[in-house]
PDB file of C-alpha atoms in Angstrom:
ATOM      1  CA  MET A   1     -40.849  21.343  11.053  1.00  0.00           C
ATOM      2  CA  SER A   2     -39.473  24.727  10.173  1.00  0.00           C
ATOM      3  CA  ASN A   3     -36.030  25.586  11.962  1.00  0.00           C
ATOM      4  CA  HIS A   4     -36.012  29.485  11.559  1.00  0.00           C
ATOM      5  CA  GLY A   5     -33.493  31.643  13.478  1.00  0.00           C
ATOM      6  CA  GLY A   6     -30.072  31.139  12.588  1.00  0.00           C
ATOM      7  CA  GLN A   7     -29.483  31.848  16.277  1.00  0.00           C
ATOM      8  CA  ASN A   8     -27.900  29.378  18.630  1.00  0.00           C
ATOM      9  CA  ASN A   9     -29.432  30.252  21.942  1.00  0.00           C
ATOM     10  CA  GLY A  10     -27.664  27.470  23.794  1.00  0.00           C
ATOM     11  CA  GLY A  11     -29.459  25.383  26.509  1.00  0.00           C
ATOM     12  CA  ARG A  12     -31.564  22.295  26.331  1.00  0.00           C
ATOM     13  CA  ARG A  13     -34.511  21.762  24.117  1.00  0.00           C
ATOM     14  CA  VAL A  14     -37.655  20.206  25.257  1.00  0.00           C
ATOM     15  CA  LYS A  15     -38.596  17.730  22.516  1.00  0.00           C
ATOM     16  CA  ALA A  16     -42.387  17.834  23.367  1.00  0.00           C
ATOM     17  CA  VAL A  17     -42.570  21.453  22.815  1.00  0.00           C
ATOM     18  CA  GLN A  18     -40.835  20.872  19.328  1.00  0.00           C
ATOM     19  CA  THR A  19     -43.411  18.152  18.507  1.00  0.00           C
ATOM     20  CA  THR A  20     -46.202  20.570  19.549  1.00  0.00           C
ATOM     21  CA  ALA A  21     -44.741  23.183  17.385  1.00  0.00           C
ATOM     22  CA  GLY A  22     -44.387  20.892  14.560  1.00  0.00           C
ATOM     23  CA  ILE A  23     -48.142  19.878  14.848  1.00  0.00           C
ATOM     24  CA  LEU A  24     -49.190  23.343  14.725  1.00  0.00           C
ATOM     25  CA  GLU A  25     -47.239  24.129  11.636  1.00  0.00           C
ATOM     26  CA  ALA A  26     -48.536  21.077   9.940  1.00  0.00           C
ATOM     27  CA  LEU A  27     -52.107  21.797  10.797  1.00  0.00           C
ATOM     28  CA  ARG A  28     -51.555  25.230   9.099  1.00  0.00           C
ATOM     29  CA  ASP A  29     -49.812  23.737   6.039  1.00  0.00           C
ATOM     30  CA  LEU A  30     -52.356  21.022   5.457  1.00  0.00           C
ATOM     31  CA  ASP A  31     -55.043  23.356   6.101  1.00  0.00           C
ATOM     32  CA  GLY A  32     -56.550  20.903   8.868  1.00  0.00           C
ATOM     33  CA  ALA A  33     -55.953  17.304   9.305  1.00  0.00           C
ATOM     34  CA  GLY A  34     -56.887  14.082  10.888  1.00  0.00           C
ATOM     35  CA  VAL A  35     -54.641  12.284  13.500  1.00  0.00           C
ATOM     36  CA  THR A  36     -53.678   9.721  10.722  1.00  0.00           C
ATOM     37  CA  GLU A  37     -52.706  12.489   8.219  1.00  0.00           C
ATOM     38  CA  LEU A  38     -50.556  14.170  10.919  1.00  0.00           C
ATOM     39  CA  ALA A  39     -48.798  11.298  12.148  1.00  0.00           C
ATOM     40  CA  ASP A  40     -47.809  10.404   8.618  1.00  0.00           C
ATOM     41  CA  HIS A  41     -46.875  13.899   7.594  1.00  0.00           C
ATOM     42  CA  LEU A  42     -44.538  14.039  10.860  1.00  0.00           C
ATOM     43  CA  GLY A  43     -43.512  10.704  11.097  1.00  0.00           C
ATOM     44  CA  LEU A  44     -45.053  10.524  14.419  1.00  0.00           C
ATOM     45  CA  ALA A  45     -46.974   7.673  16.401  1.00  0.00           C
ATOM     46  CA  LYS A  46     -50.645   8.173  16.325  1.00  0.00           C
ATOM     47  CA  ALA A  47     -50.974   8.047  20.175  1.00  0.00           C
ATOM     48  CA  THR A  48     -48.361  10.944  20.477  1.00  0.00           C
ATOM     49  CA  VAL A  49     -50.091  13.051  17.938  1.00  0.00           C
ATOM     50  CA  HIS A  50     -53.608  12.463  19.553  1.00  0.00           C
ATOM     51  CA  SER A  51     -52.009  13.354  23.198  1.00  0.00           C
ATOM     52  CA  HIS A  52     -50.640  16.581  21.824  1.00  0.00           C
ATOM     53  CA  LEU A  53     -53.879  17.490  20.012  1.00  0.00           C
ATOM     54  CA  ALA A  54     -56.011  16.704  23.001  1.00  0.00           C
ATOM     55  CA  THR A  55     -53.777  18.884  25.331  1.00  0.00           C
ATOM     56  CA  LEU A  56     -53.711  21.758  22.569  1.00  0.00           C
ATOM     57  CA  ILE A  57     -57.633  21.417  22.473  1.00  0.00           C
ATOM     58  CA  ASP A  58     -57.696  22.016  26.155  1.00  0.00           C
ATOM     59  CA  SER A  59     -55.779  24.987  25.905  1.00  0.00           C
ATOM     60  CA  GLU A  60     -58.080  26.269  23.111  1.00  0.00           C
ATOM     61  CA  PHE A  61     -55.317  26.421  20.567  1.00  0.00           C
ATOM     62  CA  VAL A  62     -56.836  23.839  18.452  1.00  0.00           C
ATOM     63  CA  VAL A  63     -60.327  22.989  17.478  1.00  0.00           C
ATOM     64  CA  LYS A  64     -61.979  19.599  16.251  1.00  0.00           C
ATOM     65  CA  ARG A  65     -64.600  19.439  13.687  1.00  0.00           C
ATOM     66  CA  GLY A  66     -65.498  15.882  13.202  1.00  0.00           C
ATOM     67  CA  ASP A  67     -62.508  13.940  12.614  1.00  0.00           C
ATOM     68  CA  GLU A  68     -60.415  16.934  11.686  1.00  0.00           C
ATOM     69  CA  TYR A  69     -58.294  19.386  13.676  1.00  0.00           C
ATOM     70  CA  ARG A  70     -57.749  22.913  12.824  1.00  0.00           C
ATOM     71  CA  ILE A  71     -55.743  26.081  14.326  1.00  0.00           C
ATOM     72  CA  SER A  72     -58.029  27.852  16.459  1.00  0.00           C
ATOM     73  CA  LEU A  73     -59.014  31.569  16.599  1.00  0.00           C
ATOM     74  CA  ARG A  74     -57.166  32.170  19.644  1.00  0.00           C
ATOM     75  CA  PHE A  75     -53.959  32.703  17.416  1.00  0.00           C
ATOM     76  CA  VAL A  76     -55.687  35.594  15.987  1.00  0.00           C
ATOM     77  CA  ASP A  77     -55.316  37.305  19.451  1.00  0.00           C
ATOM     78  CA  PHE A  78     -51.703  36.519  19.797  1.00  0.00           C
ATOM     79  CA  GLY A  79     -51.148  37.581  16.276  1.00  0.00           C
ATOM     80  CA  GLU A  80     -52.772  40.899  16.797  1.00  0.00           C
ATOM     81  CA  TYR A  81     -50.802  41.466  20.194  1.00  0.00           C
ATOM     82  CA  ALA A  82     -47.386  40.797  18.582  1.00  0.00           C
ATOM     83  CA  LYS A  83     -48.239  43.242  15.660  1.00  0.00           C
ATOM     84  CA  THR A  84     -48.845  45.861  17.799  1.00  0.00           C
ATOM     85  CA  ASN A  85     -45.950  45.065  20.101  1.00  0.00           C
ATOM     86  CA  VAL A  86     -43.864  46.481  17.080  1.00  0.00           C
ATOM     87  CA  ASP A  87     -43.176  50.081  18.281  1.00  0.00           C
ATOM     88  CA  ILE A  88     -43.601  51.761  14.864  1.00  0.00           C
ATOM     89  CA  TYR A  89     -46.514  49.614  13.826  1.00  0.00           C
ATOM     90  CA  GLU A  90     -49.164  52.121  14.089  1.00  0.00           C
ATOM     91  CA  ILE A  91     -47.051  54.708  12.330  1.00  0.00           C
ATOM     92  CA  THR A  92     -45.969  52.578   9.556  1.00  0.00           C
ATOM     93  CA  THR A  93     -49.421  51.246   8.654  1.00  0.00           C
ATOM     94  CA  LYS A  94     -50.471  54.680   8.080  1.00  0.00           C
ATOM     95  CA  GLU A  95     -47.942  55.439   5.531  1.00  0.00           C
ATOM     96  CA  VAL A  96     -48.531  51.989   4.079  1.00  0.00           C
ATOM     97  CA  ASP A  97     -52.245  52.871   3.555  1.00  0.00           C
ATOM     98  CA  ARG A  98     -51.413  56.332   2.088  1.00  0.00           C
ATOM     99  CA  LEU A  99     -48.957  54.711  -0.457  1.00  0.00           C
ATOM    100  CA  ALA A 100     -51.635  52.282  -1.438  1.00  0.00           C
ATOM    101  CA  GLN A 101     -54.166  54.921  -2.094  1.00  0.00           C
ATOM    102  CA  GLU A 102     -51.651  57.368  -3.822  1.00  0.00           C
ATOM    103  CA  THR A 103     -50.103  54.729  -6.261  1.00  0.00           C
ATOM    104  CA  GLY A 104     -53.027  52.336  -6.613  1.00  0.00           C
ATOM    105  CA  GLU A 105     -50.902  49.269  -6.257  1.00  0.00           C
ATOM    106  CA  VAL A 106     -50.186  46.973  -3.361  1.00  0.00           C
ATOM    107  CA  ALA A 107     -48.338  48.593  -0.364  1.00  0.00           C
ATOM    108  CA  GLN A 108     -46.731  46.396   2.283  1.00  0.00           C
ATOM    109  CA  PHE A 109     -44.669  46.448   5.406  1.00  0.00           C
ATOM    110  CA  MET A 110     -42.299  43.787   6.444  1.00  0.00           C
ATOM    111  CA  VAL A 111     -40.081  43.084   9.432  1.00  0.00           C
ATOM    112  CA  GLU A 112     -37.076  40.695  10.086  1.00  0.00           C
ATOM    113  CA  GLU A 113     -37.649  37.983  12.773  1.00  0.00           C
ATOM    114  CA  HIS A 114     -35.406  34.790  13.098  1.00  0.00           C
ATOM    115  CA  GLY A 115     -33.827  35.366   9.867  1.00  0.00           C
ATOM    116  CA  THR A 116     -36.953  35.642   7.779  1.00  0.00           C
ATOM    117  CA  GLY A 117     -39.075  38.490   6.488  1.00  0.00           C
ATOM    118  CA  VAL A 118     -42.653  38.557   8.028  1.00  0.00           C
ATOM    119  CA  TYR A 119     -45.415  40.710   6.424  1.00  0.00           C
ATOM    120  CA  LEU A 120     -47.136  42.834   9.013  1.00  0.00           C
ATOM    121  CA  HIS A 121     -49.398  44.853   6.934  1.00  0.00           C
ATOM    122  CA  LYS A 122     -50.715  44.828   3.367  1.00  0.00           C
ATOM    123  CA  VAL A 123     -53.032  47.259   1.423  1.00  0.00           C
ATOM    124  CA  SER A 124     -54.374  47.035  -1.988  1.00  0.00           C
ATOM    125  CA  GLY A 125     -55.000  50.271  -4.055  1.00  0.00           C
ATOM    126  CA  GLU A 126     -57.634  50.412  -6.557  1.00  0.00           C
ATOM    127  CA  ASN A 127     -55.682  49.085  -9.702  1.00  0.00           C
ATOM    128  CA  ALA A 128     -53.805  46.525  -7.507  1.00  0.00           C
ATOM    129  CA  ILE A 129     -53.321  42.947  -8.583  1.00  0.00           C
ATOM    130  CA  GLN A 130     -53.565  39.745  -6.533  1.00  0.00           C
ATOM    131  CA  THR A 131     -50.310  38.783  -4.801  1.00  0.00           C
ATOM    132  CA  ALA A 132     -49.628  35.689  -2.772  1.00  0.00           C
ATOM    133  CA  SER A 133     -48.308  37.355   0.441  1.00  0.00           C
ATOM    134  CA  TYR A 134     -50.503  37.944   3.386  1.00  0.00           C
ATOM    135  CA  THR A 135     -50.119  39.430   6.842  1.00  0.00           C
ATOM    136  CA  GLY A 136     -48.097  36.956   8.906  1.00  0.00           C
ATOM    137  CA  ASN A 137     -46.579  35.331   5.842  1.00  0.00           C
ATOM    138  CA  ARG A 138     -42.870  34.574   5.931  1.00  0.00           C
ATOM    139  CA  LYS A 139     -40.576  34.839   3.054  1.00  0.00           C
ATOM    140  CA  ASP A 140     -36.765  34.512   2.515  1.00  0.00           C
ATOM    141  CA  LEU A 141     -35.232  37.893   2.706  1.00  0.00           C
ATOM    142  CA  HIS A 142     -32.942  37.649  -0.533  1.00  0.00           C
ATOM    143  CA  CYS A 143     -35.521  37.394  -3.076  1.00  0.00           C
ATOM    144  CA  THR A 144     -37.696  40.235  -2.188  1.00  0.00           C
ATOM    145  CA  ALA A 145     -37.276  44.272  -2.399  1.00  0.00           C
ATOM    146  CA  LEU A 146     -38.647  44.396   1.357  1.00  0.00           C
ATOM    147  CA  GLY A 147     -36.092  41.553   2.113  1.00  0.00           C
ATOM    148  CA  LYS A 148     -33.075  43.058   0.603  1.00  0.00           C
ATOM    149  CA  ALA A 149     -33.912  46.476   2.120  1.00  0.00           C
ATOM    150  CA  ILE A 150     -33.787  44.910   5.344  1.00  0.00           C
ATOM    151  CA  LEU A 151     -30.673  43.194   4.812  1.00  0.00           C
ATOM    152  CA  SER A 152     -29.009  46.319   4.000  1.00  0.00           C
ATOM    153  CA  GLN A 153     -29.427  47.400   7.559  1.00  0.00           C
ATOM    154  CA  LEU A 154     -28.043  44.503   9.156  1.00  0.00           C
ATOM    155  CA  PRO A 155     -24.191  43.926  10.032  1.00  0.00           C
ATOM    156  CA  LYS A 156     -22.320  41.712   7.499  1.00  0.00           C
ATOM    157  CA  GLU A 157     -21.877  38.787  10.022  1.00  0.00           C
ATOM    158  CA  ARG A 158     -25.801  38.857  10.674  1.00  0.00           C
ATOM    159  CA  VAL A 159     -26.423  38.820   6.977  1.00  0.00           C
ATOM    160  CA  GLU A 160     -23.772  35.876   6.440  1.00  0.00           C
ATOM    161  CA  GLY A 161     -25.659  33.912   9.220  1.00  0.00           C
ATOM    162  CA  ILE A 162     -28.995  34.314   7.641  1.00  0.00           C
ATOM    163  CA  ILE A 163     -27.670  32.946   4.274  1.00  0.00           C
ATOM    164  CA  ASP A 164     -26.071  30.154   5.994  1.00  0.00           C
ATOM    165  CA  GLN A 165     -29.532  29.501   7.533  1.00  0.00           C
ATOM    166  CA  THR A 166     -31.823  29.818   4.633  1.00  0.00           C
ATOM    167  CA  GLY A 167     -29.362  29.384   1.632  1.00  0.00           C
ATOM    168  CA  LEU A 168     -30.138  31.643  -1.538  1.00  0.00           C
ATOM    169  CA  PRO A 169     -32.671  29.512  -3.125  1.00  0.00           C
ATOM    170  CA  GLN A 170     -33.704  30.667  -6.741  1.00  0.00           C
ATOM    171  CA  ARG A 171     -37.259  31.453  -7.042  1.00  0.00           C
ATOM    172  CA  THR A 172     -37.048  32.716 -10.575  1.00  0.00           C
ATOM    173  CA  VAL A 173     -34.122  33.018 -13.207  1.00  0.00           C
ATOM    174  CA  ASN A 174     -33.723  36.719 -11.793  1.00  0.00           C
ATOM    175  CA  THR A 175     -33.330  35.936  -8.260  1.00  0.00           C
ATOM    176  CA  VAL A 176     -29.903  36.777  -6.455  1.00  0.00           C
ATOM    177  CA  SER A 177     -28.097  33.641  -6.320  1.00  0.00           C
ATOM    178  CA  THR A 178     -24.547  34.321  -4.926  1.00  0.00           C
ATOM    179  CA  ARG A 179     -23.246  35.949  -1.904  1.00  0.00           C
ATOM    180  CA  GLU A 180     -21.191  38.216  -4.007  1.00  0.00           C
ATOM    181  CA  GLU A 181     -24.233  39.548  -6.162  1.00  0.00           C
ATOM    182  CA  LEU A 182     -26.186  39.965  -2.798  1.00  0.00           C
ATOM    183  CA  PHE A 183     -23.478  42.064  -0.962  1.00  0.00           C
ATOM    184  CA  THR A 184     -22.916  44.257  -3.869  1.00  0.00           C
ATOM    185  CA  GLU A 185     -26.718  44.854  -4.220  1.00  0.00           C
ATOM    186  CA  LEU A 186     -26.810  45.562  -0.527  1.00  0.00           C
ATOM    187  CA  ASN A 187     -24.062  48.116  -0.839  1.00  0.00           C
ATOM    188  CA  GLN A 188     -26.022  49.755  -3.423  1.00  0.00           C
ATOM    189  CA  ILE A 189     -29.259  49.892  -1.486  1.00  0.00           C
ATOM    190  CA  ARG A 190     -27.344  51.537   1.396  1.00  0.00           C
ATOM    191  CA  GLU A 191     -26.280  54.174  -0.896  1.00  0.00           C
ATOM    192  CA  GLU A 192     -29.363  54.823  -2.815  1.00  0.00           C
ATOM    193  CA  ASN A 193     -31.861  54.188   0.168  1.00  0.00           C
ATOM    194  CA  VAL A 194     -34.178  51.956  -2.311  1.00  0.00           C
ATOM    195  CA  SER A 195     -34.162  48.232  -3.262  1.00  0.00           C
ATOM    196  CA  PHE A 196     -35.963  46.595  -6.215  1.00  0.00           C
ATOM    197  CA  ASP A 197     -37.292  43.283  -6.904  1.00  0.00           C
ATOM    198  CA  ASP A 198     -37.293  42.698 -10.874  1.00  0.00           C
ATOM    199  CA  GLU A 199     -39.452  39.525 -11.004  1.00  0.00           C
ATOM    200  CA  GLU A 200     -37.052  37.868  -8.590  1.00  0.00           C
ATOM    201  CA  ILE A 201     -39.912  36.068  -6.651  1.00  0.00           C
ATOM    202  CA  LEU A 202     -42.430  35.818  -9.292  1.00  0.00           C
ATOM    203  CA  GLN A 203     -42.509  36.415 -13.048  1.00  0.00           C
ATOM    204  CA  GLY A 204     -44.425  39.432 -14.122  1.00  0.00           C
ATOM    205  CA  LEU A 205     -44.227  41.198 -10.634  1.00  0.00           C
ATOM    206  CA  ARG A 206     -41.921  44.034  -9.613  1.00  0.00           C
ATOM    207  CA  CYS A 207     -41.358  45.685  -6.275  1.00  0.00           C
ATOM    208  CA  VAL A 208     -39.937  48.593  -4.863  1.00  0.00           C
ATOM    209  CA  ALA A 209     -38.902  49.105  -1.332  1.00  0.00           C
ATOM    210  CA  ALA A 210     -37.109  51.394   1.133  1.00  0.00           C
ATOM    211  CA  PRO A 211     -35.738  50.442   4.550  1.00  0.00           C
ATOM    212  CA  ILE A 212     -37.002  52.034   7.730  1.00  0.00           C
ATOM    213  CA  GLU A 213     -34.081  53.150   9.857  1.00  0.00           C
ATOM    214  CA  HIS A 214     -35.186  53.138  13.533  1.00  0.00           C
ATOM    215  CA  SER A 215     -32.454  53.486  16.006  1.00  0.00           C
ATOM    216  CA  LYS A 216     -34.639  53.096  18.875  1.00  0.00           C
ATOM    217  CA  GLY A 217     -36.104  49.907  17.802  1.00  0.00           C
ATOM    218  CA  ASP A 218     -34.769  46.247  17.782  1.00  0.00           C
ATOM    219  CA  ILE A 219     -36.692  45.118  14.821  1.00  0.00           C
ATOM    220  CA  GLN A 220     -35.583  46.036  11.242  1.00  0.00           C
ATOM    221  CA  GLY A 221     -38.421  46.785   8.663  1.00  0.00           C
ATOM    222  CA  ALA A 222     -39.154  48.114   5.418  1.00  0.00           C
ATOM    223  CA  ILE A 223     -41.927  49.235   3.187  1.00  0.00           C
ATOM    224  CA  SER A 224     -42.844  48.729  -0.412  1.00  0.00           C
ATOM    225  CA  ILE A 225     -45.097  49.177  -3.665  1.00  0.00           C
ATOM    226  CA  SER A 226     -45.782  46.295  -5.899  1.00  0.00           C
ATOM    227  CA  GLY A 227     -47.217  45.927  -9.022  1.00  0.00           C
ATOM    228  CA  PRO A 228     -47.197  44.097 -12.614  1.00  0.00           C
ATOM    229  CA  THR A 229     -44.323  44.577 -15.144  1.00  0.00           C
ATOM    230  CA  SER A 230     -46.744  46.137 -17.392  1.00  0.00           C
ATOM    231  CA  ARG A 231     -47.302  49.146 -15.156  1.00  0.00           C
ATOM    232  CA  LEU A 232     -44.080  49.094 -13.121  1.00  0.00           C
ATOM    233  CA  LYS A 233     -41.622  50.045 -15.662  1.00  0.00           C
ATOM    234  CA  GLY A 234     -39.213  52.790 -16.931  1.00  0.00           C
ATOM    235  CA  ASP A 235     -39.189  55.895 -14.945  1.00  0.00           C
ATOM    236  CA  ARG A 236     -42.152  54.898 -12.794  1.00  0.00           C
ATOM    237  CA  PHE A 237     -40.277  51.805 -11.520  1.00  0.00           C
ATOM    238  CA  ARG A 238     -36.758  53.436 -11.313  1.00  0.00           C
ATOM    239  CA  LYS A 239     -37.493  56.973 -10.378  1.00  0.00           C
ATOM    240  CA  GLU A 240     -41.302  57.909  -9.379  1.00  0.00           C
ATOM    241  CA  LEU A 241     -42.107  54.961  -7.072  1.00  0.00           C
ATOM    242  CA  PRO A 242     -38.583  54.871  -5.264  1.00  0.00           C
ATOM    243  CA  GLU A 243     -39.300  58.593  -4.408  1.00  0.00           C
ATOM    244  CA  PHE A 244     -42.847  57.600  -3.092  1.00  0.00           C
ATOM    245  CA  VAL A 245     -41.372  54.724  -0.618  1.00  0.00           C
ATOM    246  CA  ARG A 246     -38.341  56.944   0.374  1.00  0.00           C
ATOM    247  CA  GLY A 247     -40.641  59.766   1.312  1.00  0.00           C
ATOM    248  CA  ALA A 248     -42.899  57.423   3.347  1.00  0.00           C
ATOM    249  CA  ALA A 249     -39.876  55.906   4.986  1.00  0.00           C
ATOM    250  CA  ASN A 250     -38.686  59.460   6.028  1.00  0.00           C
ATOM    251  CA  VAL A 251     -42.062  60.121   7.539  1.00  0.00           C
ATOM    252  CA  ILE A 252     -41.931  56.985   9.564  1.00  0.00           C
ATOM    253  CA  GLU A 253     -38.433  57.503  10.842  1.00  0.00           C
ATOM    254  CA  VAL A 254     -39.148  61.286  11.725  1.00  0.00           C
ATOM    255  CA  ASN A 255     -42.292  60.090  13.675  1.00  0.00           C
ATOM    256  CA  ALA A 256     -40.665  57.203  15.145  1.00  0.00           C
ATOM    257  CA  THR A 257     -38.267  59.508  17.085  1.00  0.00           C
ATOM    258  CA  HIS A 258     -41.279  60.420  19.245  1.00  0.00           C
ATOM    259  CA  VAL A 259     -42.438  56.840  19.789  1.00  0.00           C
TER     260      VAL A 259
END
């Protein structure tokens, strides 16, 4: 089971709730599963898994189709509520939509939660390539332009805590892999108000992002434009697209003062 957060909130932990969370994550990761597969995957007794699944079905968080259990659509309701509970969500999605339309590439909005980056909105322009990210998808912050833009807004001790939690796993040969390298880049992002992913999470993919500074909110976010290295190169990658994301971030920040 995932252990996101990097935060020690103290207090007792309820093992049954941890087991339930693990079952739900496993159903997502396995794209549905039977009792035996879940028990083997989680190292739990089949009777324990079956009892939890029965309770989850009663609560309408899981559905059963034949011998297979799946996450229910009730989570769509929770997800939509969680997204719209971000105070700058509506303002930001409008700018992300505009970025995708004007550049023809993929435009995205990410926020930080529990030490990881969560994609809240993604739009593909007319020339966009397919990328693996999707709304709700979580990514380590150090290996994406969006994530690094977010990290640049956080206090150093918070960034250190996130690194302690997630490490700096190397996704490609270009991924930032040392604390010194990361903090040097974060300083530059703060100065220039733009961050870059130069094939750091996937070979052949580049990304430009800008942080969203929102003093009233408690969630840090960033917006980005992504595309293939064949199109995101030279001045377009280093000058033109940075102006697009910085301009959009500024619009969001100005509008957010009235939220």
